[in-house]
Short mmCIF file of C-alpha atoms and ligand atoms in Angstrom, two decimals:
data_model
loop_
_atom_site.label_atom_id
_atom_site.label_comp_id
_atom_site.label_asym_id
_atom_site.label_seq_id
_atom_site.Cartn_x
_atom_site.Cartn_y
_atom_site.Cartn_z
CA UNK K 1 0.00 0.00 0.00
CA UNK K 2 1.35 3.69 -0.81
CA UNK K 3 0.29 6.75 1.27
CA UNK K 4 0.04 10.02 -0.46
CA UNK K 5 -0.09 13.70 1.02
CA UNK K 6 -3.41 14.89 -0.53
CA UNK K 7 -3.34 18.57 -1.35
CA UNK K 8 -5.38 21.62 0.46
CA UNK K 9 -7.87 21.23 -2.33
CA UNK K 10 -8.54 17.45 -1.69
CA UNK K 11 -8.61 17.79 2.16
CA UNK K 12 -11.34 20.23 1.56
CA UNK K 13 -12.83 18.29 -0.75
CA UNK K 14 -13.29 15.49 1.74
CA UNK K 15 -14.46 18.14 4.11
CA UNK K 16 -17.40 19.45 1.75
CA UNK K 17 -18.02 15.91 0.92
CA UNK K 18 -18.66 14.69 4.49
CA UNK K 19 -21.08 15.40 7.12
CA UNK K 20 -19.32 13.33 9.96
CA UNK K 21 -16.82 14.18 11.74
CA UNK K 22 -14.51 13.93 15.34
CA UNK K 23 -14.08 17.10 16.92
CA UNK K 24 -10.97 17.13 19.40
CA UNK K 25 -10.66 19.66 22.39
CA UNK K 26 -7.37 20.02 24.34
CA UNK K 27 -8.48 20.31 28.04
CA UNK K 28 -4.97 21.01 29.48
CA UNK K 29 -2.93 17.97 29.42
CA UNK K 30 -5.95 15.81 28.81
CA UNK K 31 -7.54 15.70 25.29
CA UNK K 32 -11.28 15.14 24.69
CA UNK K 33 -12.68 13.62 21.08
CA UNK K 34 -16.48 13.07 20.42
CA UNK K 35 -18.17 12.49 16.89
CA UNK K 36 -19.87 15.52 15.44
CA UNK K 37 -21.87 16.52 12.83
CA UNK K 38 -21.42 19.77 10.76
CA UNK K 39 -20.95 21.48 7.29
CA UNK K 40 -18.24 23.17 5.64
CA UNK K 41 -18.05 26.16 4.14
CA UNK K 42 -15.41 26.73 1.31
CA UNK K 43 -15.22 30.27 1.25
CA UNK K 44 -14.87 30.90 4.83
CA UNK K 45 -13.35 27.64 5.21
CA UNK K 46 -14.97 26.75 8.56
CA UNK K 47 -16.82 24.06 9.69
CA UNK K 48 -20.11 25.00 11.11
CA UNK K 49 -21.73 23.22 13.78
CA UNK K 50 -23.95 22.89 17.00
CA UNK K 51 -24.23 22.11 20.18
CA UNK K 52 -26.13 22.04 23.99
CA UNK K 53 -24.25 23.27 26.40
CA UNK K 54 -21.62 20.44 27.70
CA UNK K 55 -18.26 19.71 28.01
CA UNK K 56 -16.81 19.85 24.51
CA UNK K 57 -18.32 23.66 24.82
CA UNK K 58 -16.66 24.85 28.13
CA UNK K 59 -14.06 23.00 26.85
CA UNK K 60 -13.34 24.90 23.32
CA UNK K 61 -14.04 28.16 25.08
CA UNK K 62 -11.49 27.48 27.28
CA UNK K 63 -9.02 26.74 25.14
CA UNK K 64 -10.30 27.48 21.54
CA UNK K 65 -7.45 25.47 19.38
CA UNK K 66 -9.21 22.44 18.34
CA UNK K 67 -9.03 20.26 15.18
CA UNK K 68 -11.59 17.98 13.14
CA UNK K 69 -10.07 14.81 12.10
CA UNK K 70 -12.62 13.22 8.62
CA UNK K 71 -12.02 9.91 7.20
CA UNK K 72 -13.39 7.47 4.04
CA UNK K 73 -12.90 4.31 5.04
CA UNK K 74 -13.14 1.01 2.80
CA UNK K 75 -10.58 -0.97 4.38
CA UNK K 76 -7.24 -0.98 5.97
CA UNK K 77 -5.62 -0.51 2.13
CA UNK K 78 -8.78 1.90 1.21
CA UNK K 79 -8.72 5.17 2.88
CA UNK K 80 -8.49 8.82 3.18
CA UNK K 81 -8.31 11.03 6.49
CA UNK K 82 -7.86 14.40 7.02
CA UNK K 83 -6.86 16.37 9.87
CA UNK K 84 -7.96 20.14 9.96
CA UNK K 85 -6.28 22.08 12.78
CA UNK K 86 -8.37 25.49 13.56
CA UNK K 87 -9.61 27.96 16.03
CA UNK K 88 -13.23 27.61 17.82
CA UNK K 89 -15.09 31.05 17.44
CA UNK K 90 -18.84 31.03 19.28
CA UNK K 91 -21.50 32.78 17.29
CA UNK K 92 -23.95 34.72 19.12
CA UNK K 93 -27.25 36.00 19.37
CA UNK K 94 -26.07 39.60 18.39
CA UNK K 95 -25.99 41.68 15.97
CA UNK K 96 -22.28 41.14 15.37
CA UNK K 97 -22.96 37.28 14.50
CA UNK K 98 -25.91 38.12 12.11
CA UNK K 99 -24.03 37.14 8.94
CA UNK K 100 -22.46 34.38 10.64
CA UNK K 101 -25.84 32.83 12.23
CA UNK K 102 -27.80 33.27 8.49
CA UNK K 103 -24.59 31.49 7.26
CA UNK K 104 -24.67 28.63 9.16
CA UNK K 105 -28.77 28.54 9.05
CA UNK K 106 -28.33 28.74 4.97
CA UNK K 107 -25.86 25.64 4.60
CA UNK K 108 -27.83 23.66 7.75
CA UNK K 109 -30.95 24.11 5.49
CA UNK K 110 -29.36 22.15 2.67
CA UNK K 111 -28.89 18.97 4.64
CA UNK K 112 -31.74 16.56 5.04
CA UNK K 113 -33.16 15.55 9.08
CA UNK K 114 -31.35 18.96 9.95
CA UNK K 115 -33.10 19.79 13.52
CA UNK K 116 -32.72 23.78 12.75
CA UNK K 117 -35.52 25.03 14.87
CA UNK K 118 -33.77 23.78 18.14
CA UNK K 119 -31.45 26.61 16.95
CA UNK K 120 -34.09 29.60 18.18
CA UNK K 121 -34.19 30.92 21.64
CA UNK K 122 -36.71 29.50 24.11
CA UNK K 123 -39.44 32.17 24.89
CA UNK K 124 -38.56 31.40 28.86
CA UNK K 125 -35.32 32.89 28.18
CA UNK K 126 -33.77 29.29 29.49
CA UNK K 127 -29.81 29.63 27.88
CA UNK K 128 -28.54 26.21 29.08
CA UNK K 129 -31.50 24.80 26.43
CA UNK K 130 -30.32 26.89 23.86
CA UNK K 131 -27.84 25.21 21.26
CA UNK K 132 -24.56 26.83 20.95
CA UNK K 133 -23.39 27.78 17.69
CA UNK K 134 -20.42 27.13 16.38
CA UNK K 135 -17.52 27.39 13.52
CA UNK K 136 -13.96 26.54 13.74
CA UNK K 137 -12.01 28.68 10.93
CA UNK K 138 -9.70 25.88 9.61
CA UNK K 139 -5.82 27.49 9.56
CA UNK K 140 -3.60 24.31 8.62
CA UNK K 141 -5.28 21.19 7.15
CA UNK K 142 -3.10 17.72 6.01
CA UNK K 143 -4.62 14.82 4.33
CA UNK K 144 -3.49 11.18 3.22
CA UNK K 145 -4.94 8.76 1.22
CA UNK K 146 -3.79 5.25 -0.04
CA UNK K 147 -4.07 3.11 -3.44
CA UNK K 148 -2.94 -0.10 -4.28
CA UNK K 149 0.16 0.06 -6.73
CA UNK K 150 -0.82 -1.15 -9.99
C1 FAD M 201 -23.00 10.58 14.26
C2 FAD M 201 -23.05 11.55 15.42
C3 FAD M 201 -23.33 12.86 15.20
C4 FAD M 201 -23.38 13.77 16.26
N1 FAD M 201 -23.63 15.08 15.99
C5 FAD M 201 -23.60 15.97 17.00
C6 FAD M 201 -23.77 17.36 16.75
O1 FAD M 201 -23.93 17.82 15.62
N2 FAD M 201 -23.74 18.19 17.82
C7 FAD M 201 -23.55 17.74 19.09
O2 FAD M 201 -23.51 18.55 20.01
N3 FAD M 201 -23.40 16.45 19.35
C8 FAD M 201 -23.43 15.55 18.35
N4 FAD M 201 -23.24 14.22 18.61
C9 FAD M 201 -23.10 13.78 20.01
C10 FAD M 201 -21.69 14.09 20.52
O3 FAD M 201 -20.79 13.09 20.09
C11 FAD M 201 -21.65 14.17 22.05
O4 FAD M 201 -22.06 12.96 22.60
C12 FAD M 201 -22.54 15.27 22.59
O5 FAD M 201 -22.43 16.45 21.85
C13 FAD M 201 -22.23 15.58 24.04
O6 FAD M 201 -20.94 16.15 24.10
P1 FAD M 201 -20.53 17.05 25.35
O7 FAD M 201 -19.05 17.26 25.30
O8 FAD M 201 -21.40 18.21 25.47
O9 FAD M 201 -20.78 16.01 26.48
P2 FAD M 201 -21.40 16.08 27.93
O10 FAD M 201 -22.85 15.87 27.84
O11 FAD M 201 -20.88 17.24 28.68
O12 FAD M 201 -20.71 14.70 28.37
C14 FAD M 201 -20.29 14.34 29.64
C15 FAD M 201 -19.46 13.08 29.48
O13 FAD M 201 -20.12 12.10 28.70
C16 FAD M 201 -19.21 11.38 27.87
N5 FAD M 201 -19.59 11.53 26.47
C17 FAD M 201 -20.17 12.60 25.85
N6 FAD M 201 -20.35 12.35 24.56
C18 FAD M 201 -19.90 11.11 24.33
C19 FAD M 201 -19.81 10.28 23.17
N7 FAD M 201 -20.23 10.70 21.95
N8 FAD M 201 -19.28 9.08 23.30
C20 FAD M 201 -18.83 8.65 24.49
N9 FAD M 201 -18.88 9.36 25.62
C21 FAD M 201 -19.41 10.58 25.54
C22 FAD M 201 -17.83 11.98 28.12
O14 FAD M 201 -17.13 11.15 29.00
C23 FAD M 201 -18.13 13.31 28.77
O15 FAD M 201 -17.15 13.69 29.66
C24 FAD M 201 -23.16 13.31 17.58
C25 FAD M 201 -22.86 11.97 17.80
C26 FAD M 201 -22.80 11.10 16.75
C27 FAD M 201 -22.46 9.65 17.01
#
């Protein structure tokens, strides 16, 4: 089996291509990884996401360098992977994040089971039910994939 480097283009490729992925937080010494779901946005190139309120959250606001690891996986000879390294930015309810929240609300809307009205505030003004949203701006990605030779 050969490995090959992929280029930016193909990792982001993969990226657009996928809806899966595993986000990882560094919590200090100890890291944290948990499967996510999210889309990607080529022009910004972030990865958009959501979340309740838990520990991936205090977490990347914490300590905001995280990275999104995406694979295709046929077999142990048959696979790509791609590691994104980035920077968690929070996108709030203001006026500031208005571009941002229609954004992510535009390329949630294109994907199928999408639960966006969990999105909206609660009318009891209850924040720990509200979903954070989310995008990590992608600043250094890497990618491998393998063939057989011949
Ligand atoms: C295919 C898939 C898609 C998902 N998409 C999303 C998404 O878009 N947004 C989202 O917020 N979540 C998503 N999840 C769930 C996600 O993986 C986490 O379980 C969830 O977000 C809770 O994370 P948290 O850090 O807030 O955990 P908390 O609720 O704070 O968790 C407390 C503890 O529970 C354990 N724990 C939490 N999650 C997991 C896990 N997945 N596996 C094992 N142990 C766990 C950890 O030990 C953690 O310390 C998805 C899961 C799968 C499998």
């Amino acid at each position: 089996v050969i490995v090959y480097d992929l280029t930016d283009a193909e990792c982001e490729d993969i990226l657009a291509r996928a809806s899966i992925a595993r986000l990882g937080c560094a919590e200090g010494d100890q890291p944290y990884i948990v499967p996510i779901s999210y889309s990607y946005d080529r022009a910004a190139r972030a990865v958009y996401a959501f979340s309740t309120l838990g520990r991936k959250i205090v977490s990347m606001r914490w300590n905001p360098k995280v990275c999104v690891a995406v694979d295709e996986i046929v077999d142990a000879q048959h696979w790509t992977s791609v590691v994104a390294f980035g920077r968690y930015e929070e996108i709030g309810h203001t006026a500031e994040h208005g571009a941002a929240r229609e954004r992510a609300h535009a390329l949630f809307e294109q994907r199928p089971g999408w639960w966006l009205p969990a999105t909206a505030r609660p009318a009891d003004g209850d924040d720990r039910a509200v979903p954070v949203l989310y995008r990590i701006r992608i600043e250094r990605i890497s990618g491998r994939r393998t063939t057989r030779p011949g």
